[in-house]
Amino acid sequence: MLNKIKIAVFVSGGGTNLQALIDAQKSGIVNNGKIVLVVASNPSAYALTRAKENDIPSCVVQRKAFASQEAYEKALVEVLRENEIELIVLAGFMSILSEGFTSLYPGRILNVHPSLIPSFCGKGYYGLKVHEAALSYGVKVTGATVHYVNEIPDGGEILLQKAVEVKEGDTPEVLQRRVMEQAEWVLLPKGVEMVCEKLQKGR
Ligand code: GAR
């Protein structure tokens, strides 16, 4: 077995997608990669507790601790280099990354977005807001997308998508949970394994 692809997972909140990745690693669904670092955008992210409980090293890098986006991203790159990270997974990561950062990792940053891109995505569409927008538009089908990350918010090449039904009487919270259970927690580990396999072959 070749050395596993070293993965950093970027988080901001509850970290259920991080949990799905950890579980997928334990069950062997993610096999060509290993989560070696969790990077949180704020110190109160519950995802940090999940990392700790699973003995995964973590750190907090907050945008507000730096004078500029450039300085913030420089700090992120430093921690990624120190840990020899080969793949970055944005799993509910709510901080913006500029082209200065994304261009350093072409084909090596993945994101999960809780809608069927190109619907309800881009600037201002994150977390519950995505599901609020889907409900207020009145779509009958929504879903999740796993895509590569480039300089355009939610604009990188699509890797995987899965549709999820919107039901009568859904609240944003209920819909969010269904999209997570039926799509995100399945697609993200699958996408991560696909990319790890590809990166392994290209070594
Ligand atoms: C997830 O639904 C994720 O797709 C979304 O935030 C939630 C985070 O949940 N991400 C975005 O909206 C990014 N644009 P989690 O912290 O429990 O994984």
GROMACS .gro file of N, CA and C in nm, residues 8 14 37 49 55 65 67 71 86 93 97 128 134-135 145 154 160 163 165 176 180 183 185:
model
   69
    8ALA      N    1  -0.622   1.768   0.476
    8ALA     CA    2  -0.662   1.866   0.579
    8ALA      C    3  -0.809   1.897   0.556
   14GLY      N    4  -2.055   2.285   1.305
   14GLY     CA    5  -2.088   2.159   1.370
   14GLY      C    6  -1.998   2.042   1.330
   37LEU      N    7  -0.511   1.658   0.959
   37LEU     CA    8  -0.523   1.790   1.020
   37LEU      C    9  -0.665   1.846   1.001
   49THR      N   10  -1.405   1.956   1.857
   49THR     CA   11  -1.429   1.849   1.955
   49THR      C   12  -1.427   1.714   1.885
   55ASP      N   13  -0.858   1.187   1.788
   55ASP     CA   14  -0.711   1.201   1.789
   55ASP      C   15  -0.655   1.259   1.659
   65ALA      N   16  -0.772   3.757   1.295
   65ALA     CA   17  -0.643   3.768   1.364
   65ALA      C   18  -0.535   3.828   1.273
   67ALA      N   19  -0.419   4.114   0.952
   67ALA     CA   20  -0.449   4.248   0.899
   67ALA      C   21  -0.504   4.241   0.757
   71ALA      N   22  -0.222   3.797   0.446
   71ALA     CA   23  -0.153   3.748   0.566
   71ALA      C   24  -0.223   3.624   0.622
   86GLU      N   25  -0.170   1.732   0.109
   86GLU     CA   26  -0.181   1.711  -0.037
   86GLU      C   27  -0.323   1.736  -0.089
   93PHE      N   28  -1.696   2.499   0.557
   93PHE     CA   29  -1.598   2.606   0.585
   93PHE      C   30  -1.655   2.737   0.532
   97LEU      N   31  -1.177   3.211   0.046
   97LEU     CA   32  -1.037   3.191   0.005
   97LEU      C   33  -1.018   3.257  -0.131
  128LEU      N   34  -2.770   2.736   0.626
  128LEU     CA   35  -2.916   2.737   0.622
  128LEU      C   36  -2.973   2.830   0.515
  134ALA      N   37  -3.396   2.790  -0.133
  134ALA     CA   38  -3.460   2.682  -0.210
  134ALA      C   39  -3.609   2.675  -0.176
  135LEU      N   40  -3.641   2.686  -0.047
  135LEU     CA   41  -3.782   2.679  -0.006
  135LEU      C   42  -3.858   2.802  -0.055
  145THR      N   43  -2.377   1.909  -0.386
  145THR     CA   44  -2.274   1.903  -0.490
  145THR      C   45  -2.137   1.895  -0.424
  154ASP      N   46  -1.807   2.862  -0.542
  154ASP     CA   47  -1.891   2.749  -0.587
  154ASP      C   48  -1.886   2.730  -0.738
  160LEU      N   49  -1.938   1.544  -0.814
  160LEU     CA   50  -2.053   1.458  -0.785
  160LEU      C   51  -2.175   1.542  -0.746
  163ALA      N   52  -2.952   1.437  -0.600
  163ALA     CA   53  -3.079   1.508  -0.580
  163ALA      C   54  -3.149   1.460  -0.454
  165GLU      N   55  -3.539   1.516  -0.246
  165GLU     CA   56  -3.675   1.569  -0.258
  165GLU      C   57  -3.704   1.677  -0.153
  176GLN      N   58  -3.240   2.091   0.550
  176GLN     CA   59  -3.093   2.082   0.566
  176GLN      C   60  -3.053   1.942   0.613
  180MET      N   61  -2.829   1.668   0.416
  180MET     CA   62  -2.706   1.613   0.475
  180MET      C   63  -2.709   1.460   0.474
  183ALA      N   64  -2.754   1.313   0.100
  183ALA     CA   65  -2.658   1.351  -0.005
  183ALA      C   66  -2.519   1.383   0.050
  185TRP      N   67  -2.341   1.357   0.333
  185TRP     CA   68  -2.259   1.261   0.410
  185TRP      C   69  -2.220   1.139   0.328
   0.00000   0.00000   0.00000
